Short mmCIF file of C-alpha atoms in Angstrom, two decimals:
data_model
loop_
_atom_site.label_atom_id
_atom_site.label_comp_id
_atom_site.label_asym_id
_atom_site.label_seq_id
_atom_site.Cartn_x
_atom_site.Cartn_y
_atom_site.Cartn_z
CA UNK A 14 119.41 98.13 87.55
CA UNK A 15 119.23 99.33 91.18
CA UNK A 16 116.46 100.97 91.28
CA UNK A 17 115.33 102.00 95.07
CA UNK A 18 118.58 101.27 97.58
CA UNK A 19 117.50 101.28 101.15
CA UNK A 20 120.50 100.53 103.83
CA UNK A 21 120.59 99.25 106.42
CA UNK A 22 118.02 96.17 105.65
CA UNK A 23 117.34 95.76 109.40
CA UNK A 24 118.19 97.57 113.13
CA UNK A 25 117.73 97.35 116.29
CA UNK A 26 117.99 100.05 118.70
CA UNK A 27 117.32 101.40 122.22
CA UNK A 28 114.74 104.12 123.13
CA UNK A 29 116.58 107.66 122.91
CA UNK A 30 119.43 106.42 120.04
CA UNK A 31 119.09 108.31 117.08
CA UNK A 32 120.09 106.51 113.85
CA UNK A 33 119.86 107.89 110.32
CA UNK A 34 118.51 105.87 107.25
CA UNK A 35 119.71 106.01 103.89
CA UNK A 36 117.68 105.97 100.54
CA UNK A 37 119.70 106.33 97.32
CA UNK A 38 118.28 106.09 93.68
CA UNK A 39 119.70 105.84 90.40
CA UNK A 40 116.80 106.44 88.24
CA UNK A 41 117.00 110.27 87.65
CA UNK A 42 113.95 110.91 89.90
CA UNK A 43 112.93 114.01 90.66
CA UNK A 44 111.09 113.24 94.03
CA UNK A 45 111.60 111.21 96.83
CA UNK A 46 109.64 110.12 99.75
CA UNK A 47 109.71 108.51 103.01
CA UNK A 48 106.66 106.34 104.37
CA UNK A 49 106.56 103.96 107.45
CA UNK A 50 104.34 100.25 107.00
CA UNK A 51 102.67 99.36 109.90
CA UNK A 52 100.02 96.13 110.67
CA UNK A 53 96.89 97.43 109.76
CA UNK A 54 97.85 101.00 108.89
CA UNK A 55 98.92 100.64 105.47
CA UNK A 56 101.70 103.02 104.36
CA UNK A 57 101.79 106.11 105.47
CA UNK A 58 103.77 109.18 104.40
CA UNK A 59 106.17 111.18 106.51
CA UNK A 60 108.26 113.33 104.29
CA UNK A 61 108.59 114.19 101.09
CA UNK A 62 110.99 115.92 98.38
CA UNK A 63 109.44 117.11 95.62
CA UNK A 64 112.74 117.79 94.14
CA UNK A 65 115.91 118.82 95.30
CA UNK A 66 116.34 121.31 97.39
CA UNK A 67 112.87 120.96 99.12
CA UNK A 68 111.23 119.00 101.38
CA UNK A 69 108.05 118.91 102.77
CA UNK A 70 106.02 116.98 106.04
CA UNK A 71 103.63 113.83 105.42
CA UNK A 72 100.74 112.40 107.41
CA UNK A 73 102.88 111.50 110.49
CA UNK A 74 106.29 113.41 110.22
CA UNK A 75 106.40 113.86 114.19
CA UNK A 76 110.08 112.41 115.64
CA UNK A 77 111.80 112.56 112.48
CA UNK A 78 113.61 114.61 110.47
CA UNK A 79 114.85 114.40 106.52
CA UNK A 80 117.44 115.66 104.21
CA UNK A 81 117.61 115.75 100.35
CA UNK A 82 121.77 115.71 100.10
CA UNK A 83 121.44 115.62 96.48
CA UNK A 84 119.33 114.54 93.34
CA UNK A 85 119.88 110.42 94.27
CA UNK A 86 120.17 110.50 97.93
CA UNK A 87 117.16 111.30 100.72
CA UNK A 88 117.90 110.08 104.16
CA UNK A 89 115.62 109.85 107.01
CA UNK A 90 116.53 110.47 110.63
CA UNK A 91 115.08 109.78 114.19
CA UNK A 92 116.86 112.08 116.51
CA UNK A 93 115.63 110.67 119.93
CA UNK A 94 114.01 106.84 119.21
CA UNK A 95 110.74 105.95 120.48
CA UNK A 96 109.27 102.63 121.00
CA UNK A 97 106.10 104.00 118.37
CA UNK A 98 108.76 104.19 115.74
CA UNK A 99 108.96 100.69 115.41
CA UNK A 100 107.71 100.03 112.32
CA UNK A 101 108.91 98.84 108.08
CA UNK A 102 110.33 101.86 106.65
CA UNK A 103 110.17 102.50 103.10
CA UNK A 104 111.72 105.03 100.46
CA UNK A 105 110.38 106.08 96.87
CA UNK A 106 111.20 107.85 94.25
CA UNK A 107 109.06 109.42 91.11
CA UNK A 108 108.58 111.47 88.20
CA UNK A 109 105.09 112.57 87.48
CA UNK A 110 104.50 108.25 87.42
CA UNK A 111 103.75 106.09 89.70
CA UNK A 112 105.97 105.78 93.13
CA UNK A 113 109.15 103.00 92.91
CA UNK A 114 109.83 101.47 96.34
CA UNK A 115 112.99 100.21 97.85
CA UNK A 116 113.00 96.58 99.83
CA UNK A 117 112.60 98.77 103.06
CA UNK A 118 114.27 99.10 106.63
CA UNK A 119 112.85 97.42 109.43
CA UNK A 120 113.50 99.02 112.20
CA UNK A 121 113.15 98.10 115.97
CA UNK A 122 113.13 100.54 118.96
CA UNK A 123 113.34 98.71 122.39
CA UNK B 30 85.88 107.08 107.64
CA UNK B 31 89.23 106.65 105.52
CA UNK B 32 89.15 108.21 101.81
CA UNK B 33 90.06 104.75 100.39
CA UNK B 34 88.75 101.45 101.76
CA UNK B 35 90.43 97.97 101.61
CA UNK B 36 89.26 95.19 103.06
CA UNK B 37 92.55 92.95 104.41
CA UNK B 38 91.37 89.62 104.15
CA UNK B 39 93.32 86.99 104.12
CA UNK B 40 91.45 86.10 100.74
CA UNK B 41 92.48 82.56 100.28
CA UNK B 42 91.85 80.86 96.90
CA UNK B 43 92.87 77.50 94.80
CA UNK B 44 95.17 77.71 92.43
CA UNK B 45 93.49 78.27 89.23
CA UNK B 46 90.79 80.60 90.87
CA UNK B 47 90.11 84.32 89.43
CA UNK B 48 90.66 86.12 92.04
CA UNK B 49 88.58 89.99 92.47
CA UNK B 50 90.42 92.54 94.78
CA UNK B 51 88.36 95.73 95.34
CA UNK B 52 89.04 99.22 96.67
CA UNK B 53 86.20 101.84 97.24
CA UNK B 54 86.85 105.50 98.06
CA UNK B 55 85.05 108.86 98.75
CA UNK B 56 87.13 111.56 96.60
CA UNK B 57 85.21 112.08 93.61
CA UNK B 58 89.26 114.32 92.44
CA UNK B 59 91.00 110.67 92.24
CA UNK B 60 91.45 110.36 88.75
CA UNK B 61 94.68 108.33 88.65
CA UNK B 62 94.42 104.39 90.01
CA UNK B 63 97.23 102.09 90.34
CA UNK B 64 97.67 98.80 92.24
CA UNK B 65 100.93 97.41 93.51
CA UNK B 66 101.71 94.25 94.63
CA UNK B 67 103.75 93.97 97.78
CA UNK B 68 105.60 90.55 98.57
CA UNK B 69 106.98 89.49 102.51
CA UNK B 70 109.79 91.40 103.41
CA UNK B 71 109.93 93.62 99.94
CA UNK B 72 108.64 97.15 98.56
CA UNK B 73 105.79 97.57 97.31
CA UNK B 74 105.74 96.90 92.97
CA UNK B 75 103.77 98.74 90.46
CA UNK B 76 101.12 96.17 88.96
CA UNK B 77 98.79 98.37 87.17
CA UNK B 78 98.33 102.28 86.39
CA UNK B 79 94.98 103.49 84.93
CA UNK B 80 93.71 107.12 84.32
CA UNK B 81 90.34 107.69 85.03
CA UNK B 82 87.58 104.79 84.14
CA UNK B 83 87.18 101.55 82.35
CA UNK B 84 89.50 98.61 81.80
CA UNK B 85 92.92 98.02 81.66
CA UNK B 86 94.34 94.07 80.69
CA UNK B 87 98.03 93.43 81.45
CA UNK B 88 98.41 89.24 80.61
CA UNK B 89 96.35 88.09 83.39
CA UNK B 90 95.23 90.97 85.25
CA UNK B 91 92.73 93.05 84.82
CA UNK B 92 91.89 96.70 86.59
CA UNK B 93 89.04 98.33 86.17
CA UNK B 94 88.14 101.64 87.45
CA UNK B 95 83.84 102.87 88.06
CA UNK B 96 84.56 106.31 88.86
CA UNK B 97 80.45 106.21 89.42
CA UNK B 98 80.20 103.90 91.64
CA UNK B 99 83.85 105.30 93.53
CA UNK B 100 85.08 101.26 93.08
CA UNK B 101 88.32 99.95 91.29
CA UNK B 102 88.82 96.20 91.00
CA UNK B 103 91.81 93.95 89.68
CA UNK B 104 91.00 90.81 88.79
CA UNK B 105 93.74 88.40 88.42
CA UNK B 106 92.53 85.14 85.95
CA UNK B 107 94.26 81.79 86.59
CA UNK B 108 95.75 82.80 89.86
CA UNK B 109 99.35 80.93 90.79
CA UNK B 110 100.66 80.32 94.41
CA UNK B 111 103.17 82.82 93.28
CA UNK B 112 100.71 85.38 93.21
CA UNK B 113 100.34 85.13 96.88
CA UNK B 114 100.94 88.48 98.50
CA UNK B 115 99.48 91.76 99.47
CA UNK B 116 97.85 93.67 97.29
CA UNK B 117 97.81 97.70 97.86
CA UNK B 118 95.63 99.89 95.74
CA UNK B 119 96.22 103.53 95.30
CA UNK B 120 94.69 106.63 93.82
CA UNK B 121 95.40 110.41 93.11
CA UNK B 122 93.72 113.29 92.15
CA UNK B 123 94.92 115.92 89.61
CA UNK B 124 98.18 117.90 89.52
CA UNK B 125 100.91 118.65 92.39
CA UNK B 126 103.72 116.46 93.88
CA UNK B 127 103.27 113.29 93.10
CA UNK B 128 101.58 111.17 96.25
CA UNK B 129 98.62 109.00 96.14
CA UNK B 130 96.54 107.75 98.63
CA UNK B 131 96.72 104.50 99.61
CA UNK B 132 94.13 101.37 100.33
CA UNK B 133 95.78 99.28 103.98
CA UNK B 134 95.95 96.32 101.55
CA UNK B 135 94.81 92.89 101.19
CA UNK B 136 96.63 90.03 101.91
CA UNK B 137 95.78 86.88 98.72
CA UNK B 138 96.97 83.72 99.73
CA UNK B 139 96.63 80.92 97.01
CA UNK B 140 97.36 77.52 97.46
CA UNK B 141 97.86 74.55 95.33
#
């Protein structure tokens, strides 16, 4: 039981890369969401699918962009990296429940 | 002022302690509560979901929700060194997509 599949697990990448995350589940979820974990900012969201087909911006969607490819599958991309992107990114999925998270992405811009 | 407020500790108790986490917030629409339990270098888990107020008892945790007051609490009896993590709570109000607000966390450390 899968669950929430984040890949990669960790990157590293220069300012001005762009670099596309994936987030696949295998629960049947209608929605997914992206939300970046920073020290002392909790978790905060930046997109959101409330089911496939649409998506829709979070709290801090600025520098990235997101596509719902299917029913499992919501990836996350930055098209031009920043050093303020640096940060734990994390994917969930629900329906009408309570979120389930994957193990997250940490990503580092230099 | 944030709409939910979590203090981030560390909160560091001895094994065998009961631990109280706390969460207070200003929307008087949250109806929906939840905690999650978060440990170093993994998502964020599902701990406990409540609707609306009064207690919930999972083993030994405990939520409880004073919609009065605008406070939620878990209480975790007997605590364990494995229980050492951060704790996030979250809360939503009625209807639409489904995305809750959540508490910056606090970080329980307890040691043998």
């Amino acid at each position: 039981n899968a669950g929430v599949t984040q890949t990669p697990k960790f990157q590293v990448l220069k300012t001005g890369q762009s670099m596309t995350l994936q987030c696949a589940q295998d629960m049947n979820h209608n929605s997914m969401y992206w939300y970046r974990q920073d020290p002392g900012m909790g978790l905060r969201l930046i997109y959101y699918s409330a089911s496939e087909g649409t998506t829709d911006k979070g709290e801090v969607p600025n520098g990235y962009n997101v596509s719902r490819l299917n029913k499992r599958e919501f990836s996350l991309r930055l098209e031009s990296a920043a050093p303020s992107q640096t940060s734990v990114y994390f994917c969930a999925s629900s329906v009408s429940q309570p979120q389930h998270f994957g193990d997250g992405t940490r990503l580092s811009i230099l | 002022q944030k709409e939910v407020e979590q203090d981030p500790g560390p909160l560091s108790v001895p094994e065998g302690a009961i631990v109280s986490l706390n969460c207070t917030y200003s929307n008087s629409a949250f109806q929906y509560f939840m905690w999650y339990r978060q440990y170093s270098r993994k998502g964020p888990e599902l701990l406990m979901y409540t609707y609306s107020s009064g207690n919930k008892e999972d083993g030994r945790f405990t939520a409880q929700v004073d919609k009065s007051s605008k406070y939620i609490s878990l209480f975790i009896r007997d605590s364990q060194p494995s229980d050492s993590a951060t704790y996030l709570c979250a809360m939503k109000g009625p209807g639409g997509s489904y995305i809750p607000t959540f508490g910056r966390g606090t970080s329980l450390i307890v040691h043998p």
